[in-house]
Amino acid sequence: MEQQTLRTTDILISGGGVAGLTAAAAFGAAGFTTICVDPQPPVTAEGEAGADMRTTAFLHPSRAVLERAGLWARLAPYAAPLQIMRIIDAGGAEPVARLTRDFDAADLSDEPFGWNFPNWLLRREMVARLAELPLVDFRPGVATTGLVSRESGAEVTLSDGSRVRARLVVAADGRNSFIREAAGIPVKTTRYGQKALAFAVTHPLPHNDVSTEIHRSGGPFTLIPLPDRDGLHSSAVVWMERGAEAERLAALPVPEFEAAMTARSTGLLGPLTLVTRRSVWPMMTQIAARFAAERVALIAEAAHVIPPIGAQGLNMSLADLSCLLGLAEKDPAHLGEAAMLAAYTRRRWPEVKAREIGIDFLNRASMVEPRPLRDLRAGVLGALYSLKPVRRTLMRAGLGVR
Ligand SMILES: Cc1cc2nc3c(=O)[nH]c(=O)nc-3n(C[C@H](O)[C@H](O)[C@H](O)COP(=O)(O)OP(=O)(O)OC[C@H]3O[C@@H](n4cnc5c(N)ncnc54)[C@H](O)[C@@H]3O)c2cc1C
């Protein structure tokens, strides 16, 4: 009977979001038997209900993780490169650009900063990759519902009544992680009363591989390059505003919304046309008190949530994965044991905390309403940018390279 089934595996991954699917491909490709479960079957087409309208800009260091997982070759044909990160301050009396500064990847190397992809497309290619990996058992429609851990291993109960004994449980089950709670790991959460709208647009002027963050008040308005769409130039947009304003914007009739977003974009790419639905995401900063418990490792949003500034979120998650995989491969005989998990928390937690502090500061600076503070923000940006070593250090820190 199903109730009595007990499977053993090296790794059980709770959660098949972008982070969990990447982890399953990475561990499976590295020779670990891996089961990945998620109650929500992945939505793999843009037009389907529940499709994730966000995009992910994978920064340079993430490509190595995707390559090792056998994912990069599948994704590369759909990549929109990010060559320049442009920051515009439009915090003056009128909503127009008053300070523009370009961070060019060419100052660091021959490669772009990163590559942007729609999240629904990532899911499609990742699920297809898992089907090629004999060591991976992906089970959509199934949740983790129980966790009992011992020094020798963890036993996880699944919503279909089956049980799995794993040497390591990887929690990739999002900001309300079941595994994190079952393991008794508390979180510290800061809410901003702010929401992000995520959608795609087309526009008459080319983006020229420039990702642009425009600051006025309420939070940044970011245009991120996408490949052309039906012969038209296209970008993804993340528009952060105070909660009530974001809800108002999300409910506006399309022509009014298009006029509002074109004005907020300072008209940079010409009139913007909405080509997908608008999805709304509450903004928060959240960090788990530690990233591991007995036989359990937290990765991605189960471990940390930050506002989408500087394309950090999922890139931090792939850095979690890279660290965990490196430790697992270095000493596979002791997978999931206390020393390995202590090393994981020791390496990742301080790095994540530092990034969380930085992003929290940038978000608060972008939200400011009073004019004197907006003027100060523009002044600080101009001053930091004018110092070349500082500019290079900021770029390298943003990428997560030393
Ligand atoms: C508007 C916006 C734009 C962003 N842009 C970027 C960007 O450009 N670059 C970047 O790096 N990051 C970006 N991020 C952040 C990034 O999208 C997130 O970090 C990432 O999607 C979170 O992935 P995840 O897999 O941890 O969580 P989720 O996508 O939430 O996945 C968690 C999964 O766990 C499953 N689950 C829940 N409970 C259980 C259970 N009991 N058992 C099994 N499974 C379970 C859920 O069904 C879900 O599929 C952005 C975020 C937002 C809000």
CSV table of C-alpha atoms and ligand atoms in Angstrom, one decimal:
chain,number,residue,atom,x,y,z
A,1,MET,CA,0.0,0.0,0.0
A,2,GLU,CA,1.1,3.6,-0.7
A,3,GLN,CA,1.0,4.4,3.1
A,4,GLN,CA,3.7,1.9,3.8
A,5,THR,CA,6.1,2.9,0.9
A,6,LEU,CA,9.5,4.0,2.3
A,7,ARG,CA,12.0,5.2,-0.3
A,8,THR,CA,15.6,6.1,0.5
A,9,THR,CA,17.5,8.8,-1.3
A,10,ASP,CA,20.6,10.9,-0.9
A,11,ILE,CA,18.7,14.2,-1.1
A,12,LEU,CA,15.0,15.2,-0.8
A,13,ILE,CA,14.2,18.7,-2.1
A,14,SER,CA,11.1,20.3,-0.7
A,15,GLY,CA,9.9,22.8,-3.4
A,16,GLY,CA,10.1,22.9,-7.1
A,17,GLY,CA,10.3,26.6,-7.7
A,18,VAL,CA,13.2,27.9,-9.8
A,19,ALA,CA,15.6,27.3,-6.9
A,20,GLY,CA,14.4,23.8,-6.1
A,21,LEU,CA,14.4,22.7,-9.8
A,22,THR,CA,17.9,24.0,-10.3
A,23,ALA,CA,19.0,22.2,-7.1
A,24,ALA,CA,17.4,19.0,-8.3
A,25,ALA,CA,19.3,19.2,-11.7
A,26,ALA,CA,22.6,20.2,-10.0
A,27,PHE,CA,22.5,17.3,-7.4
A,28,GLY,CA,21.2,14.8,-9.9
A,29,ALA,CA,23.9,15.7,-12.5
A,30,ALA,CA,26.6,15.4,-9.7
A,31,GLY,CA,25.6,11.8,-9.0
A,32,PHE,CA,23.3,12.1,-6.0
A,33,THR,CA,20.0,10.3,-6.0
A,34,THR,CA,17.4,13.1,-5.6
A,35,ILE,CA,13.7,13.4,-5.1
A,36,CYS,CA,12.1,16.8,-5.6
A,37,VAL,CA,8.4,17.4,-4.6
A,38,ASP,CA,6.1,20.4,-5.0
A,39,PRO,CA,2.3,20.6,-4.5
A,40,GLN,CA,2.0,23.0,-7.5
A,41,PRO,CA,2.7,21.4,-10.9
A,42,PRO,CA,5.0,23.9,-12.7
A,43,VAL,CA,3.2,26.3,-15.1
A,44,THR,CA,5.4,26.3,-18.2
A,45,ALA,CA,3.6,28.6,-20.6
A,46,GLU,CA,3.2,32.4,-20.4
A,47,GLY,CA,-0.5,32.4,-21.2
A,48,GLU,CA,-1.5,29.7,-18.7
A,49,ALA,CA,-3.3,30.6,-15.4
A,50,GLY,CA,-0.7,30.9,-12.5
A,51,ALA,CA,2.3,31.6,-14.8
A,52,ASP,CA,5.1,33.4,-13.0
A,53,MET,CA,5.3,36.8,-14.7
A,54,ARG,CA,8.6,37.7,-13.0
A,55,THR,CA,11.9,37.4,-14.9
A,56,THR,CA,15.2,36.4,-13.4
A,57,ALA,CA,18.4,38.1,-14.3
A,58,PHE,CA,21.1,35.5,-13.7
A,59,LEU,CA,24.3,37.3,-12.9
A,60,HIS,CA,27.7,36.1,-14.0
A,61,PRO,CA,28.6,33.7,-11.2
A,62,SER,CA,25.2,31.9,-11.5
A,63,ARG,CA,26.1,30.8,-15.0
A,64,ALA,CA,28.6,28.3,-13.7
A,65,VAL,CA,26.0,26.7,-11.5
A,66,LEU,CA,23.6,26.4,-14.4
A,67,GLU,CA,26.3,25.0,-16.6
A,68,ARG,CA,27.2,22.3,-14.1
A,69,ALA,CA,23.5,21.4,-13.8
A,70,GLY,CA,23.3,21.0,-17.6
A,71,LEU,CA,20.8,23.8,-17.8
A,72,TRP,CA,22.8,26.6,-19.4
A,73,ALA,CA,22.9,25.0,-22.9
A,74,ARG,CA,19.1,24.8,-22.9
A,75,LEU,CA,18.6,28.3,-21.6
A,76,ALA,CA,21.2,30.2,-23.7
A,77,PRO,CA,19.1,30.5,-26.8
A,78,TYR,CA,16.5,32.6,-24.9
A,79,ALA,CA,18.9,34.8,-23.0
A,80,ALA,CA,18.7,38.6,-23.1
A,81,PRO,CA,22.2,39.9,-22.1
A,82,LEU,CA,22.6,42.8,-19.6
A,83,GLN,CA,25.6,44.8,-20.7
A,84,ILE,CA,24.9,48.1,-18.8
A,85,MET,CA,23.1,48.7,-15.5
A,86,ARG,CA,21.8,52.3,-15.7
A,87,ILE,CA,20.6,54.2,-12.6
A,88,ILE,CA,18.5,57.2,-13.1
A,89,ASP,CA,17.4,59.6,-10.4
A,90,ALA,CA,14.1,61.3,-11.2
A,91,GLY,CA,13.5,62.6,-7.7
A,92,GLY,CA,13.2,66.3,-8.6
A,93,ALA,CA,10.1,68.5,-8.8
A,94,GLU,CA,9.1,66.9,-12.1
A,95,PRO,CA,9.3,63.1,-12.9
A,96,VAL,CA,12.1,63.5,-15.4
A,97,ALA,CA,15.7,62.1,-15.4
A,98,ARG,CA,17.9,64.6,-13.5
A,99,LEU,CA,20.9,62.3,-13.0
A,100,THR,CA,21.9,59.3,-15.1
A,101,ARG,CA,24.8,57.0,-14.4
A,102,ASP,CA,25.9,53.9,-16.4
A,103,PHE,CA,27.7,50.9,-14.9
A,104,ASP,CA,29.2,49.1,-17.9
A,105,ALA,CA,30.2,45.4,-17.7
A,106,ALA,CA,33.0,46.2,-20.1
A,107,ASP,CA,34.8,47.9,-17.1
A,108,LEU,CA,35.1,44.4,-15.5
A,109,SER,CA,35.4,41.9,-18.3
A,110,ASP,CA,34.4,40.9,-21.9
A,111,GLU,CA,31.2,39.3,-20.6
A,112,PRO,CA,27.9,41.0,-19.8
A,113,PHE,CA,26.7,41.4,-16.1
A,114,GLY,CA,24.2,38.7,-16.7
A,115,TRP,CA,21.3,37.3,-18.7
A,116,ASN,CA,17.6,37.8,-18.3
A,117,PHE,CA,14.9,35.1,-18.7
A,118,PRO,CA,11.1,34.8,-18.0
A,119,ASN,CA,10.5,32.6,-14.9
A,120,TRP,CA,7.8,30.5,-16.7
A,121,LEU,CA,10.4,29.7,-19.4
A,122,LEU,CA,13.0,28.7,-16.8
A,123,ARG,CA,10.5,26.3,-15.3
A,124,ARG,CA,9.8,24.8,-18.8
A,125,GLU,CA,13.5,24.1,-19.5
A,126,MET,CA,14.3,23.0,-16.0
A,127,VAL,CA,11.5,20.4,-15.9
A,128,ALA,CA,12.7,19.1,-19.4
A,129,ARG,CA,16.2,18.8,-18.0
A,130,LEU,CA,15.1,16.8,-15.0
A,131,ALA,CA,13.4,14.3,-17.3
A,132,GLU,CA,16.9,13.6,-18.8
A,133,LEU,CA,18.5,12.8,-15.4
A,134,PRO,CA,18.1,9.2,-14.3
A,135,LEU,CA,19.0,10.0,-10.7
A,136,VAL,CA,16.2,12.6,-10.3
A,137,ASP,CA,12.7,11.8,-9.4
A,138,PHE,CA,10.5,14.9,-9.8
A,139,ARG,CA,7.1,14.6,-8.2
A,140,PRO,CA,4.8,17.5,-9.0
A,141,GLY,CA,1.5,17.6,-7.1
A,142,VAL,CA,3.1,16.3,-3.9
A,143,ALA,CA,4.0,18.3,-0.7
A,144,THR,CA,6.1,17.6,2.3
A,145,THR,CA,3.9,17.2,5.3
A,146,GLY,CA,6.1,15.8,8.1
A,147,LEU,CA,9.7,15.8,9.1
A,148,VAL,CA,11.5,13.7,11.7
A,149,SER,CA,15.2,14.0,11.8
A,150,ARG,CA,17.8,12.0,13.6
A,151,GLU,CA,21.6,12.0,13.5
A,152,SER,CA,21.5,9.2,11.0
A,153,GLY,CA,19.1,10.7,8.6
A,154,ALA,CA,15.7,12.4,8.1
A,155,GLU,CA,12.4,10.8,7.5
A,156,VAL,CA,9.9,13.0,5.5
A,157,THR,CA,6.2,12.3,5.0
A,158,LEU,CA,4.6,13.3,1.8
A,159,SER,CA,1.1,14.4,1.0
A,160,ASP,CA,0.4,11.2,-1.0
A,161,GLY,CA,1.0,9.1,2.1
A,162,SER,CA,4.5,7.9,1.1
A,163,ARG,CA,7.6,8.4,3.2
A,164,VAL,CA,11.2,9.1,2.2
A,165,ARG,CA,14.4,8.6,4.2
A,166,ALA,CA,17.0,11.1,3.1
A,167,ARG,CA,20.6,11.8,4.1
A,168,LEU,CA,19.9,15.5,3.4
A,169,VAL,CA,16.7,17.5,3.2
A,170,VAL,CA,17.0,20.7,1.2
A,171,ALA,CA,14.3,23.2,2.0
A,172,ALA,CA,13.5,25.2,-1.2
A,173,ASP,CA,9.9,25.6,-0.3
A,174,GLY,CA,9.7,29.4,-0.3
A,175,ARG,CA,9.2,32.2,2.2
A,176,ASN,CA,6.7,30.2,4.3
A,177,SER,CA,8.8,27.0,4.2
A,178,PHE,CA,7.2,24.0,5.8
A,179,ILE,CA,10.5,22.3,6.3
A,180,ARG,CA,12.0,25.4,8.0
A,181,GLU,CA,9.1,25.5,10.4
A,182,ALA,CA,9.1,21.8,11.0
A,183,ALA,CA,12.9,22.0,11.8
A,184,GLY,CA,12.1,24.8,14.3
A,185,ILE,CA,14.1,27.6,12.7
A,186,PRO,CA,12.7,31.0,13.4
A,187,VAL,CA,12.9,34.0,11.0
A,188,LYS,CA,13.2,37.7,11.3
A,189,THR,CA,10.9,39.6,9.0
A,190,THR,CA,10.7,43.3,8.0
A,191,ARG,CA,7.8,44.5,6.0
A,192,TYR,CA,8.0,47.8,4.0
A,193,GLY,CA,4.2,48.3,3.3
A,194,GLN,CA,5.4,48.2,-0.3
A,195,LYS,CA,4.4,46.0,-3.3
A,196,ALA,CA,6.0,45.2,-6.6
A,197,LEU,CA,4.2,44.9,-9.9
A,198,ALA,CA,5.8,42.6,-12.4
A,199,PHE,CA,4.9,42.4,-16.1
A,200,ALA,CA,6.3,42.7,-19.6
A,201,VAL,CA,6.0,45.6,-22.1
A,202,THR,CA,7.0,46.4,-25.7
A,203,HIS,CA,8.4,49.8,-26.8
A,204,PRO,CA,9.4,51.6,-29.9
A,205,LEU,CA,13.0,52.4,-28.9
A,206,PRO,CA,15.6,49.5,-28.4
A,207,HIS,CA,16.9,48.8,-24.9
A,208,ASN,CA,20.4,48.1,-26.3
A,209,ASP,CA,21.0,45.5,-23.5
A,210,VAL,CA,20.7,48.2,-20.8
A,211,SER,CA,18.9,47.4,-17.6
A,212,THR,CA,17.5,50.7,-16.1
A,213,GLU,CA,16.5,51.4,-12.5
A,214,ILE,CA,14.6,54.7,-12.1
A,215,HIS,CA,14.3,56.2,-8.6
A,216,ARG,CA,11.7,58.8,-7.6
A,217,SER,CA,9.7,57.8,-4.5
A,218,GLY,CA,7.8,54.6,-3.4
A,219,GLY,CA,10.6,52.4,-4.7
A,220,PRO,CA,12.5,51.7,-8.0
A,221,PHE,CA,10.9,51.3,-11.4
A,222,THR,CA,13.2,48.8,-13.3
A,223,LEU,CA,13.2,48.0,-17.0
A,224,ILE,CA,15.1,44.7,-17.7
A,225,PRO,CA,15.9,43.7,-21.3
A,226,LEU,CA,14.0,40.8,-22.9
A,227,PRO,CA,14.5,39.4,-26.5
A,228,ASP,CA,12.2,41.0,-29.1
A,229,ARG,CA,8.6,39.9,-29.0
A,230,ASP,CA,6.7,39.6,-32.3
A,231,GLY,CA,9.2,41.9,-33.9
A,232,LEU,CA,8.9,44.6,-31.2
A,233,HIS,CA,11.5,45.6,-28.6
A,234,SER,CA,10.5,44.2,-25.2
A,235,SER,CA,11.4,44.6,-21.6
A,236,ALA,CA,10.3,43.1,-18.2
A,237,VAL,CA,9.2,45.7,-15.7
A,238,VAL,CA,9.4,45.6,-11.9
A,239,TRP,CA,7.6,48.6,-10.4
A,240,MET,CA,7.7,49.0,-6.7
A,241,GLU,CA,5.3,51.4,-4.9
A,242,ARG,CA,3.7,51.8,-1.5
A,243,GLY,CA,1.1,49.0,-1.1
A,244,ALA,CA,-2.1,51.0,-1.7
A,245,GLU,CA,-0.6,52.8,-4.8
A,246,ALA,CA,0.6,49.5,-6.2
A,247,GLU,CA,-3.0,48.0,-5.8
A,248,ARG,CA,-4.5,51.1,-7.5
A,249,LEU,CA,-2.1,50.8,-10.4
A,250,ALA,CA,-2.7,47.1,-10.8
A,251,ALA,CA,-6.5,47.8,-11.1
A,252,LEU,CA,-6.2,50.7,-13.6
A,253,PRO,CA,-7.7,50.1,-17.0
A,254,VAL,CA,-4.9,49.3,-19.5
A,255,PRO,CA,-4.7,52.6,-21.4
A,256,GLU,CA,-4.5,54.6,-18.0
A,257,PHE,CA,-1.9,52.1,-16.7
A,258,GLU,CA,0.1,52.4,-19.9
A,259,ALA,CA,0.1,56.2,-19.6
A,260,ALA,CA,1.1,56.0,-15.9
A,261,MET,CA,4.0,53.6,-16.5
A,262,THR,CA,5.3,55.6,-19.5
A,263,ALA,CA,5.4,58.7,-17.3
A,264,ARG,CA,7.1,56.8,-14.5
A,265,SER,CA,9.7,55.5,-17.0
A,266,THR,CA,10.5,59.1,-17.9
A,267,GLY,CA,9.6,58.2,-21.5
A,268,LEU,CA,13.0,56.6,-21.8
A,269,LEU,CA,12.0,53.9,-24.3
A,270,GLY,CA,9.0,55.7,-25.8
A,271,PRO,CA,5.4,54.8,-25.0
A,272,LEU,CA,5.2,51.5,-23.2
A,273,THR,CA,2.6,48.8,-24.2
A,274,LEU,CA,1.5,46.2,-21.7
A,275,VAL,CA,1.8,42.7,-23.2
A,276,THR,CA,1.2,40.4,-20.2
A,277,ARG,CA,-1.0,40.5,-17.1
A,278,ARG,CA,0.2,42.4,-14.0
A,279,SER,CA,1.3,40.3,-11.0
A,280,VAL,CA,1.6,41.9,-7.6
A,281,TRP,CA,4.2,40.8,-5.0
A,282,PRO,CA,4.4,42.0,-1.3
A,283,MET,CA,7.9,43.3,-0.4
A,284,MET,CA,9.8,42.2,2.6
A,285,THR,CA,13.1,41.3,4.0
A,286,GLN,CA,13.3,38.0,5.8
A,287,ILE,CA,16.2,35.9,7.1
A,288,ALA,CA,16.2,32.6,8.9
A,289,ALA,CA,18.1,32.6,12.2
A,290,ARG,CA,20.4,29.9,10.8
A,291,PHE,CA,20.4,28.1,7.5
A,292,ALA,CA,20.6,24.5,8.8
A,293,ALA,CA,19.2,22.1,11.3
A,294,GLU,CA,19.8,18.4,11.9
A,295,ARG,CA,19.9,16.8,8.3
A,296,VAL,CA,18.2,20.0,6.9
A,297,ALA,CA,19.7,22.8,4.8
A,298,LEU,CA,17.6,25.9,3.8
A,299,ILE,CA,18.2,27.6,0.5
A,300,ALA,CA,16.7,30.4,-1.5
A,301,GLU,CA,13.5,32.1,-0.1
A,302,ALA,CA,13.2,29.5,2.6
A,303,ALA,CA,16.4,31.0,3.9
A,304,HIS,CA,16.2,34.7,2.8
A,305,VAL,CA,13.9,37.1,1.1
A,306,ILE,CA,14.9,40.6,-0.2
A,307,PRO,CA,13.2,43.2,-2.4
A,308,PRO,CA,14.1,42.8,-6.1
A,309,ILE,CA,16.9,45.3,-6.4
A,310,GLY,CA,20.1,44.7,-8.3
A,311,ALA,CA,18.9,41.2,-9.3
A,312,GLN,CA,20.2,39.7,-6.1
A,313,GLY,CA,17.4,37.2,-4.9
A,314,LEU,CA,17.8,34.1,-7.0
A,315,ASN,CA,21.5,34.8,-7.6
A,316,MET,CA,22.0,34.5,-3.8
A,317,SER,CA,19.9,31.3,-3.9
A,318,LEU,CA,22.3,29.8,-6.6
A,319,ALA,CA,25.2,30.8,-4.4
A,320,ASP,CA,23.6,28.8,-1.6
A,321,LEU,CA,23.3,25.9,-3.9
A,322,SER,CA,26.8,26.2,-5.2
A,323,CYS,CA,28.1,26.2,-1.6
A,324,LEU,CA,26.0,23.2,-0.5
A,325,LEU,CA,26.9,21.2,-3.7
A,326,GLY,CA,30.6,22.0,-3.2
A,327,LEU,CA,30.5,20.7,0.4
A,328,ALA,CA,28.5,17.6,-0.7
A,329,GLU,CA,31.0,16.7,-3.5
A,330,LYS,CA,34.0,17.3,-1.3
A,331,ASP,CA,32.9,14.6,1.2
A,332,PRO,CA,30.0,12.6,-0.2
A,333,ALA,CA,30.3,9.9,2.5
A,334,HIS,CA,29.3,12.5,5.1
A,335,LEU,CA,26.5,14.1,3.2
A,336,GLY,CA,24.0,15.9,5.5
A,337,GLU,CA,26.1,15.3,8.6
A,338,ALA,CA,26.5,18.0,11.3
A,339,ALA,CA,29.9,19.2,10.3
A,340,MET,CA,28.9,19.7,6.7
A,341,LEU,CA,25.8,21.7,7.7
A,342,ALA,CA,27.7,23.8,10.2
A,343,ALA,CA,30.1,24.7,7.4
A,344,TYR,CA,27.2,25.6,5.1
A,345,THR,CA,25.6,28.0,7.6
A,346,ARG,CA,29.0,29.5,8.6
A,347,ARG,CA,29.8,30.3,4.9
A,348,ARG,CA,26.4,31.5,3.7
A,349,TRP,CA,24.7,33.3,6.6
A,350,PRO,CA,27.1,36.3,7.1
A,351,GLU,CA,27.3,36.8,3.3
A,352,VAL,CA,23.5,36.8,3.0
A,353,LYS,CA,23.1,39.1,6.0
A,354,ALA,CA,25.5,41.6,4.5
A,355,ARG,CA,23.6,41.6,1.2
A,356,GLU,CA,20.3,41.9,3.1
A,357,ILE,CA,21.6,45.0,4.9
A,358,GLY,CA,22.7,46.6,1.6
A,359,ILE,CA,19.5,45.9,-0.3
A,360,ASP,CA,17.4,47.1,2.7
A,361,PHE,CA,19.3,50.4,2.7
A,362,LEU,CA,19.0,50.9,-1.1
A,363,ASN,CA,15.2,50.1,-0.9
A,364,ARG,CA,14.7,52.6,1.9
A,365,ALA,CA,16.7,55.2,-0.1
A,366,SER,CA,14.5,54.6,-3.2
A,367,MET,CA,11.3,54.9,-1.2
A,368,VAL,CA,12.0,58.3,0.4
A,369,GLU,CA,9.3,61.0,-0.2
A,370,PRO,CA,10.7,64.3,1.2
A,371,ARG,CA,12.6,66.3,-1.5
A,372,PRO,CA,15.7,67.1,0.6
A,373,LEU,CA,16.3,63.3,1.1
A,374,ARG,CA,15.7,62.7,-2.6
A,375,ASP,CA,18.3,65.4,-3.4
A,376,LEU,CA,20.7,63.8,-0.9
A,377,ARG,CA,20.2,60.4,-2.7
A,378,ALA,CA,21.1,61.9,-6.1
A,379,GLY,CA,24.1,63.6,-4.6
A,380,VAL,CA,25.4,60.4,-3.0
A,381,LEU,CA,24.9,58.4,-6.2
A,382,GLY,CA,26.8,61.1,-8.2
A,383,ALA,CA,29.7,61.2,-5.7
A,384,LEU,CA,30.1,57.4,-5.5
A,385,TYR,CA,30.0,57.0,-9.2
A,386,SER,CA,32.6,59.7,-9.9
A,387,LEU,CA,35.3,57.6,-8.0
A,388,LYS,CA,36.3,54.8,-10.4
A,389,PRO,CA,37.7,52.4,-7.8
A,390,VAL,CA,34.5,52.7,-5.8
A,391,ARG,CA,32.4,52.2,-8.9
A,392,ARG,CA,34.3,49.0,-9.8
A,393,THR,CA,34.0,47.8,-6.2
A,394,LEU,CA,30.2,48.4,-6.3
A,395,MET,CA,29.9,46.5,-9.5
A,396,ARG,CA,31.9,43.5,-8.3
A,397,ALA,CA,30.0,43.5,-5.0
A,398,GLY,CA,26.7,43.5,-6.9
A,399,LEU,CA,27.8,40.5,-9.0
A,400,GLY,CA,29.0,38.6,-5.9
A,401,VAL,CA,32.6,38.3,-7.2
A,402,ARG,CA,35.7,39.4,-5.3
B,1,LIG,C1,8.9,41.0,-8.7
B,1,LIG,C2,10.2,40.2,-8.4
B,1,LIG,C3,11.2,40.2,-9.3
B,1,LIG,C4,12.4,39.5,-9.1
B,1,LIG,N1,13.5,39.5,-10.0
B,1,LIG,C5,14.6,38.8,-9.7
B,1,LIG,C6,15.8,38.9,-10.6
B,1,LIG,O1,15.8,39.6,-11.6
B,1,LIG,N2,16.9,38.2,-10.2
B,1,LIG,C7,16.9,37.4,-9.1
B,1,LIG,O2,17.9,36.8,-8.8
B,1,LIG,N3,15.8,37.3,-8.3
B,1,LIG,C8,14.7,38.0,-8.6
B,1,LIG,N4,13.6,37.9,-7.7
B,1,LIG,C9,13.7,37.0,-6.6
B,1,LIG,C10,13.3,35.6,-7.1
B,1,LIG,O3,12.2,35.6,-8.0
B,1,LIG,C11,13.0,34.7,-6.0
B,1,LIG,O4,14.2,34.7,-5.2
B,1,LIG,C12,12.8,33.3,-6.4
B,1,LIG,O5,11.8,33.2,-7.4
B,1,LIG,C13,12.3,32.5,-5.3
B,1,LIG,O6,12.5,31.2,-5.6
B,1,LIG,P1,12.2,30.0,-4.6
B,1,LIG,O7,12.3,28.8,-5.5
B,1,LIG,O8,13.0,30.1,-3.4
B,1,LIG,O9,10.7,30.2,-4.1
B,1,LIG,P2,9.3,30.0,-4.8
B,1,LIG,O10,9.3,30.4,-6.2
B,1,LIG,O11,8.3,30.6,-3.9
B,1,LIG,O12,9.2,28.4,-4.8
B,1,LIG,C14,8.8,27.7,-3.6
B,1,LIG,C15,8.1,26.4,-4.1
B,1,LIG,O13,7.9,25.6,-2.9
B,1,LIG,C16,6.6,25.0,-3.1
B,1,LIG,N5,6.2,24.5,-1.8
B,1,LIG,C17,5.6,25.3,-0.8
B,1,LIG,N6,5.3,24.5,0.3
B,1,LIG,C18,5.7,23.2,0.0
B,1,LIG,C19,5.8,22.0,0.6
B,1,LIG,N7,5.2,21.8,1.9
B,1,LIG,N8,6.3,20.9,0.0
B,1,LIG,C20,6.9,21.0,-1.2
B,1,LIG,N9,6.9,22.2,-1.9
B,1,LIG,C21,6.3,23.3,-1.3
B,1,LIG,C22,5.8,26.0,-3.7
B,1,LIG,O14,4.6,25.4,-4.4
B,1,LIG,C23,6.7,26.7,-4.7
B,1,LIG,O15,6.7,26.1,-6.0
B,1,LIG,C24,12.5,38.7,-7.9
B,1,LIG,C25,11.4,38.6,-7.0
B,1,LIG,C26,10.3,39.4,-7.3
B,1,LIG,C27,9.1,39.4,-6.3
